[in-house]
Amino acid sequence: MAKVVTYEELKAHSTKDSLYVLIHGEVYDVTTFIDEHPGGDDVILAEAGKDATQAFEDVGHSDEARDLLPPLLVGDFEKDGALKIGDTKISGSGASVSDAVEQGSNLMYFVPLTLLGAYFAWRFYGA
Protein backbone atom coordinates (compact mmCIF):
# COMPACT_ATOMS: atom_id res chain seq x y z
CA MET A 1 0.00 0.00 0.00
CA ALA A 2 1.31 3.45 -0.93
CA LYS A 3 2.12 5.99 1.75
CA VAL A 4 -0.41 8.78 2.21
CA VAL A 5 1.22 12.21 2.46
CA THR A 6 -0.64 14.88 4.41
CA TYR A 7 -0.79 18.58 3.59
CA GLU A 8 1.29 19.37 6.69
CA GLU A 9 3.99 16.94 5.53
CA LEU A 10 3.95 18.47 2.03
CA LYS A 11 4.37 21.96 3.51
CA ALA A 12 7.18 20.74 5.79
CA HIS A 13 9.18 19.63 2.75
CA SER A 14 9.22 22.91 0.84
CA THR A 15 12.86 23.94 1.01
CA LYS A 16 15.79 23.24 -1.29
CA ASP A 17 17.21 20.80 1.29
CA SER A 18 14.00 18.73 1.36
CA LEU A 19 11.50 19.33 -1.43
CA TYR A 20 8.25 17.51 -2.18
CA VAL A 21 5.99 18.43 -5.11
CA LEU A 22 2.42 17.34 -5.75
CA ILE A 23 1.62 16.31 -9.33
CA HIS A 24 -1.61 14.56 -10.33
CA GLY A 25 -2.42 13.58 -6.75
CA GLU A 26 0.97 11.98 -6.15
CA VAL A 27 3.82 13.40 -4.07
CA TYR A 28 7.38 13.26 -5.38
CA ASP A 29 10.65 13.94 -3.53
CA VAL A 30 12.59 16.07 -6.03
CA THR A 31 15.37 17.09 -3.63
CA THR A 32 18.03 15.15 -5.54
CA PHE A 33 16.79 16.41 -8.90
CA ILE A 34 16.43 20.13 -8.16
CA ASP A 35 19.99 21.05 -9.19
CA GLU A 36 19.64 19.12 -12.46
CA HIS A 37 16.29 20.68 -13.47
CA PRO A 38 16.73 22.40 -16.87
CA GLY A 39 14.40 25.24 -15.87
CA GLY A 40 16.38 25.99 -12.72
CA ASP A 41 15.59 25.40 -9.07
CA ASP A 42 13.43 28.53 -8.73
CA VAL A 43 10.76 27.02 -10.98
CA ILE A 44 10.32 23.99 -8.75
CA LEU A 45 10.65 25.95 -5.50
CA ALA A 46 7.82 28.23 -6.63
CA GLU A 47 5.48 25.22 -6.67
CA ALA A 48 6.54 23.83 -3.28
CA GLY A 49 3.76 23.16 -0.80
CA LYS A 50 0.95 23.33 -3.36
CA ASP A 51 -0.47 21.42 -6.30
CA ALA A 52 2.11 21.71 -9.10
CA THR A 53 0.02 19.79 -11.67
CA GLN A 54 -1.03 22.88 -13.65
CA ALA A 55 2.50 24.26 -13.81
CA PHE A 56 3.91 20.83 -14.74
CA GLU A 57 1.43 20.35 -17.59
CA ASP A 58 1.63 23.95 -18.87
CA VAL A 59 5.33 23.53 -19.59
CA GLY A 60 4.69 20.44 -21.72
CA HIS A 61 7.26 18.09 -20.23
CA SER A 62 8.67 15.39 -22.52
CA ASP A 63 8.20 11.66 -22.04
CA GLU A 64 11.79 11.50 -20.80
CA ALA A 65 10.99 14.03 -18.08
CA ARG A 66 7.90 12.05 -17.08
CA ASP A 67 9.99 8.87 -16.90
CA LEU A 68 12.10 10.50 -14.17
CA LEU A 69 9.11 10.75 -11.80
CA PRO A 70 8.38 7.11 -10.72
CA PRO A 71 11.63 6.59 -8.79
CA LEU A 72 11.00 9.87 -6.93
CA LEU A 73 7.48 8.86 -5.77
CA VAL A 74 6.88 9.25 -2.03
CA GLY A 75 3.17 8.36 -2.02
CA ASP A 76 -0.36 9.53 -2.69
CA PHE A 77 -1.66 12.84 -1.41
CA GLU A 78 -4.45 12.78 1.17
CA LYS A 79 -7.86 12.97 -0.50
CA ASP A 80 -9.52 15.35 1.99
CA GLY A 81 -6.57 17.64 2.58
CA ALA A 82 -6.56 21.34 3.39
CA LEU A 83 -4.90 22.04 0.04
CA LYS A 84 -8.20 21.89 -1.85
CA ILE A 85 -9.45 25.08 -0.16
CA GLY A 86 -6.55 27.29 -1.24
CA ASP A 87 -5.85 25.37 -4.44
CA THR A 88 -8.87 26.75 -6.34
CA LYS A 89 -7.71 30.35 -5.95
CA ILE A 90 -4.11 29.54 -6.80
CA SER A 91 -5.06 27.63 -9.93
CA GLY A 92 -7.32 30.44 -11.12
CA SER A 93 -4.64 33.10 -10.84
CA GLY A 94 -1.99 30.75 -12.24
CA ALA A 95 -4.18 29.99 -15.25
CA SER A 96 -4.72 33.68 -16.02
CA VAL A 97 -0.99 34.37 -15.84
CA SER A 98 -0.32 31.40 -18.10
CA ASP A 99 -2.88 32.63 -20.64
CA ALA A 100 -1.30 36.10 -20.66
CA VAL A 101 2.14 34.63 -21.28
CA GLU A 102 0.83 32.46 -24.12
CA GLN A 103 -0.87 35.41 -25.78
CA GLY A 104 2.27 37.50 -25.43
CA SER A 105 4.42 34.77 -26.97
CA ASN A 106 2.03 34.52 -29.92
CA LEU A 107 2.50 38.23 -30.54
CA MET A 108 6.24 37.70 -30.57
CA TYR A 109 5.81 35.65 -33.76
CA PHE A 110 2.94 37.37 -35.54
CA VAL A 111 4.07 40.99 -35.26
CA PRO A 112 7.50 40.45 -36.88
CA LEU A 113 6.02 38.18 -39.54
CA THR A 114 3.37 40.79 -40.35
CA LEU A 115 6.00 43.51 -40.60
CA LEU A 116 8.16 41.32 -42.81
CA GLY A 117 5.20 40.54 -45.07
CA ALA A 118 4.33 44.24 -45.29
CA TYR A 119 7.92 45.07 -46.21
CA PHE A 120 8.02 42.51 -49.01
CA ALA A 121 4.60 43.64 -50.29
CA TRP A 122 5.83 47.25 -50.33
CA ARG A 123 9.02 46.22 -52.19
CA PHE A 124 7.12 44.06 -54.72
CA TYR A 125 4.21 46.40 -55.44
CA GLY A 126 6.07 49.67 -54.91
CA ALA A 127 8.80 48.96 -57.48
PDB file of C-alpha atoms in Angstrom:
ATOM      1  CA  MET A   1       0.000   0.000   0.000  1.00  0.00           C
ATOM      2  CA  ALA A   2       1.312   3.453  -0.934  1.00  0.00           C
ATOM      3  CA  LYS A   3       2.123   5.987   1.750  1.00  0.00           C
ATOM      4  CA  VAL A   4      -0.409   8.776   2.211  1.00  0.00           C
ATOM      5  CA  VAL A   5       1.220  12.212   2.461  1.00  0.00           C
ATOM      6  CA  THR A   6      -0.645  14.884   4.406  1.00  0.00           C
ATOM      7  CA  TYR A   7      -0.793  18.579   3.590  1.00  0.00           C
ATOM      8  CA  GLU A   8       1.286  19.366   6.692  1.00  0.00           C
ATOM      9  CA  GLU A   9       3.992  16.941   5.534  1.00  0.00           C
ATOM     10  CA  LEU A  10       3.954  18.467   2.026  1.00  0.00           C
ATOM     11  CA  LYS A  11       4.373  21.965   3.506  1.00  0.00           C
ATOM     12  CA  ALA A  12       7.179  20.741   5.787  1.00  0.00           C
ATOM     13  CA  HIS A  13       9.179  19.626   2.746  1.00  0.00           C
ATOM     14  CA  SER A  14       9.218  22.910   0.839  1.00  0.00           C
ATOM     15  CA  THR A  15      12.864  23.935   1.009  1.00  0.00           C
ATOM     16  CA  LYS A  16      15.795  23.237  -1.289  1.00  0.00           C
ATOM     17  CA  ASP A  17      17.207  20.798   1.289  1.00  0.00           C
ATOM     18  CA  SER A  18      14.000  18.727   1.356  1.00  0.00           C
ATOM     19  CA  LEU A  19      11.499  19.328  -1.431  1.00  0.00           C
ATOM     20  CA  TYR A  20       8.252  17.510  -2.181  1.00  0.00           C
ATOM     21  CA  VAL A  21       5.988  18.427  -5.109  1.00  0.00           C
ATOM     22  CA  LEU A  22       2.420  17.336  -5.747  1.00  0.00           C
ATOM     23  CA  ILE A  23       1.619  16.315  -9.333  1.00  0.00           C
ATOM     24  CA  HIS A  24      -1.615  14.557 -10.333  1.00  0.00           C
ATOM     25  CA  GLY A  25      -2.423  13.583  -6.749  1.00  0.00           C
ATOM     26  CA  GLU A  26       0.965  11.976  -6.146  1.00  0.00           C
ATOM     27  CA  VAL A  27       3.816  13.400  -4.067  1.00  0.00           C
ATOM     28  CA  TYR A  28       7.382  13.256  -5.384  1.00  0.00           C
ATOM     29  CA  ASP A  29      10.646  13.943  -3.535  1.00  0.00           C
ATOM     30  CA  VAL A  30      12.589  16.074  -6.033  1.00  0.00           C
ATOM     31  CA  THR A  31      15.366  17.092  -3.627  1.00  0.00           C
ATOM     32  CA  THR A  32      18.026  15.147  -5.538  1.00  0.00           C
ATOM     33  CA  PHE A  33      16.794  16.409  -8.905  1.00  0.00           C
ATOM     34  CA  ILE A  34      16.434  20.126  -8.155  1.00  0.00           C
ATOM     35  CA  ASP A  35      19.992  21.054  -9.191  1.00  0.00           C
ATOM     36  CA  GLU A  36      19.638  19.118 -12.459  1.00  0.00           C
ATOM     37  CA  HIS A  37      16.293  20.681 -13.470  1.00  0.00           C
ATOM     38  CA  PRO A  38      16.729  22.397 -16.874  1.00  0.00           C
ATOM     39  CA  GLY A  39      14.401  25.244 -15.870  1.00  0.00           C
ATOM     40  CA  GLY A  40      16.378  25.988 -12.720  1.00  0.00           C
ATOM     41  CA  ASP A  41      15.591  25.397  -9.073  1.00  0.00           C
ATOM     42  CA  ASP A  42      13.428  28.530  -8.726  1.00  0.00           C
ATOM     43  CA  VAL A  43      10.762  27.022 -10.982  1.00  0.00           C
ATOM     44  CA  ILE A  44      10.323  23.993  -8.747  1.00  0.00           C
ATOM     45  CA  LEU A  45      10.652  25.947  -5.500  1.00  0.00           C
ATOM     46  CA  ALA A  46       7.819  28.234  -6.626  1.00  0.00           C
ATOM     47  CA  GLU A  47       5.476  25.217  -6.666  1.00  0.00           C
ATOM     48  CA  ALA A  48       6.543  23.827  -3.283  1.00  0.00           C
ATOM     49  CA  GLY A  49       3.757  23.165  -0.802  1.00  0.00           C
ATOM     50  CA  LYS A  50       0.951  23.325  -3.358  1.00  0.00           C
ATOM     51  CA  ASP A  51      -0.466  21.421  -6.301  1.00  0.00           C
ATOM     52  CA  ALA A  52       2.110  21.709  -9.105  1.00  0.00           C
ATOM     53  CA  THR A  53       0.022  19.793 -11.673  1.00  0.00           C
ATOM     54  CA  GLN A  54      -1.034  22.880 -13.647  1.00  0.00           C
ATOM     55  CA  ALA A  55       2.501  24.261 -13.810  1.00  0.00           C
ATOM     56  CA  PHE A  56       3.906  20.835 -14.737  1.00  0.00           C
ATOM     57  CA  GLU A  57       1.432  20.354 -17.591  1.00  0.00           C
ATOM     58  CA  ASP A  58       1.635  23.951 -18.871  1.00  0.00           C
ATOM     59  CA  VAL A  59       5.333  23.526 -19.589  1.00  0.00           C
ATOM     60  CA  GLY A  60       4.687  20.440 -21.722  1.00  0.00           C
ATOM     61  CA  HIS A  61       7.265  18.092 -20.231  1.00  0.00           C
ATOM     62  CA  SER A  62       8.670  15.390 -22.516  1.00  0.00           C
ATOM     63  CA  ASP A  63       8.201  11.659 -22.043  1.00  0.00           C
ATOM     64  CA  GLU A  64      11.795  11.495 -20.801  1.00  0.00           C
ATOM     65  CA  ALA A  65      10.987  14.026 -18.079  1.00  0.00           C
ATOM     66  CA  ARG A  66       7.898  12.049 -17.077  1.00  0.00           C
ATOM     67  CA  ASP A  67       9.989   8.866 -16.902  1.00  0.00           C
ATOM     68  CA  LEU A  68      12.100  10.498 -14.173  1.00  0.00           C
ATOM     69  CA  LEU A  69       9.114  10.745 -11.799  1.00  0.00           C
ATOM     70  CA  PRO A  70       8.379   7.114 -10.718  1.00  0.00           C
ATOM     71  CA  PRO A  71      11.635   6.588  -8.790  1.00  0.00           C
ATOM     72  CA  LEU A  72      11.000   9.869  -6.931  1.00  0.00           C
ATOM     73  CA  LEU A  73       7.483   8.861  -5.767  1.00  0.00           C
ATOM     74  CA  VAL A  74       6.877   9.247  -2.034  1.00  0.00           C
ATOM     75  CA  GLY A  75       3.174   8.361  -2.020  1.00  0.00           C
ATOM     76  CA  ASP A  76      -0.359   9.526  -2.690  1.00  0.00           C
ATOM     77  CA  PHE A  77      -1.662  12.844  -1.411  1.00  0.00           C
ATOM     78  CA  GLU A  78      -4.446  12.781   1.168  1.00  0.00           C
ATOM     79  CA  LYS A  79      -7.856  12.967  -0.496  1.00  0.00           C
ATOM     80  CA  ASP A  80      -9.521  15.347   1.987  1.00  0.00           C
ATOM     81  CA  GLY A  81      -6.568  17.645   2.578  1.00  0.00           C
ATOM     82  CA  ALA A  82      -6.560  21.339   3.389  1.00  0.00           C
ATOM     83  CA  LEU A  83      -4.900  22.042   0.042  1.00  0.00           C
ATOM     84  CA  LYS A  84      -8.201  21.893  -1.847  1.00  0.00           C
ATOM     85  CA  ILE A  85      -9.451  25.080  -0.163  1.00  0.00           C
ATOM     86  CA  GLY A  86      -6.552  27.293  -1.243  1.00  0.00           C
ATOM     87  CA  ASP A  87      -5.854  25.372  -4.441  1.00  0.00           C
ATOM     88  CA  THR A  88      -8.867  26.749  -6.335  1.00  0.00           C
ATOM     89  CA  LYS A  89      -7.713  30.353  -5.951  1.00  0.00           C
ATOM     90  CA  ILE A  90      -4.108  29.543  -6.799  1.00  0.00           C
ATOM     91  CA  SER A  91      -5.057  27.633  -9.930  1.00  0.00           C
ATOM     92  CA  GLY A  92      -7.315  30.441 -11.119  1.00  0.00           C
ATOM     93  CA  SER A  93      -4.639  33.097 -10.845  1.00  0.00           C
ATOM     94  CA  GLY A  94      -1.992  30.751 -12.245  1.00  0.00           C
ATOM     95  CA  ALA A  95      -4.176  29.994 -15.249  1.00  0.00           C
ATOM     96  CA  SER A  96      -4.723  33.683 -16.019  1.00  0.00           C
ATOM     97  CA  VAL A  97      -0.988  34.370 -15.844  1.00  0.00           C
ATOM     98  CA  SER A  98      -0.317  31.401 -18.100  1.00  0.00           C
ATOM     99  CA  ASP A  99      -2.885  32.632 -20.639  1.00  0.00           C
ATOM    100  CA  ALA A 100      -1.304  36.100 -20.662  1.00  0.00           C
ATOM    101  CA  VAL A 101       2.138  34.627 -21.281  1.00  0.00           C
ATOM    102  CA  GLU A 102       0.827  32.455 -24.119  1.00  0.00           C
ATOM    103  CA  GLN A 103      -0.875  35.412 -25.776  1.00  0.00           C
ATOM    104  CA  GLY A 104       2.272  37.496 -25.431  1.00  0.00           C
ATOM    105  CA  SER A 105       4.422  34.772 -26.968  1.00  0.00           C
ATOM    106  CA  ASN A 106       2.033  34.517 -29.917  1.00  0.00           C
ATOM    107  CA  LEU A 107       2.498  38.228 -30.542  1.00  0.00           C
ATOM    108  CA  MET A 108       6.242  37.699 -30.567  1.00  0.00           C
ATOM    109  CA  TYR A 109       5.810  35.650 -33.757  1.00  0.00           C
ATOM    110  CA  PHE A 110       2.942  37.372 -35.535  1.00  0.00           C
ATOM    111  CA  VAL A 111       4.070  40.992 -35.256  1.00  0.00           C
ATOM    112  CA  PRO A 112       7.498  40.451 -36.882  1.00  0.00           C
ATOM    113  CA  LEU A 113       6.015  38.184 -39.545  1.00  0.00           C
ATOM    114  CA  THR A 114       3.367  40.786 -40.350  1.00  0.00           C
ATOM    115  CA  LEU A 115       5.998  43.512 -40.601  1.00  0.00           C
ATOM    116  CA  LEU A 116       8.164  41.324 -42.810  1.00  0.00           C
ATOM    117  CA  GLY A 117       5.196  40.543 -45.069  1.00  0.00           C
ATOM    118  CA  ALA A 118       4.326  44.239 -45.287  1.00  0.00           C
ATOM    119  CA  TYR A 119       7.924  45.074 -46.214  1.00  0.00           C
ATOM    120  CA  PHE A 120       8.025  42.511 -49.011  1.00  0.00           C
ATOM    121  CA  ALA A 121       4.599  43.641 -50.291  1.00  0.00           C
ATOM    122  CA  TRP A 122       5.832  47.249 -50.325  1.00  0.00           C
ATOM    123  CA  ARG A 123       9.020  46.223 -52.193  1.00  0.00           C
ATOM    124  CA  PHE A 124       7.123  44.063 -54.718  1.00  0.00           C
ATOM    125  CA  TYR A 125       4.206  46.399 -55.438  1.00  0.00           C
ATOM    126  CA  GLY A 126       6.073  49.674 -54.905  1.00  0.00           C
ATOM    127  CA  ALA A 127       8.800  48.958 -57.478  1.00  0.00           C
TER     128      ALA A 127
END
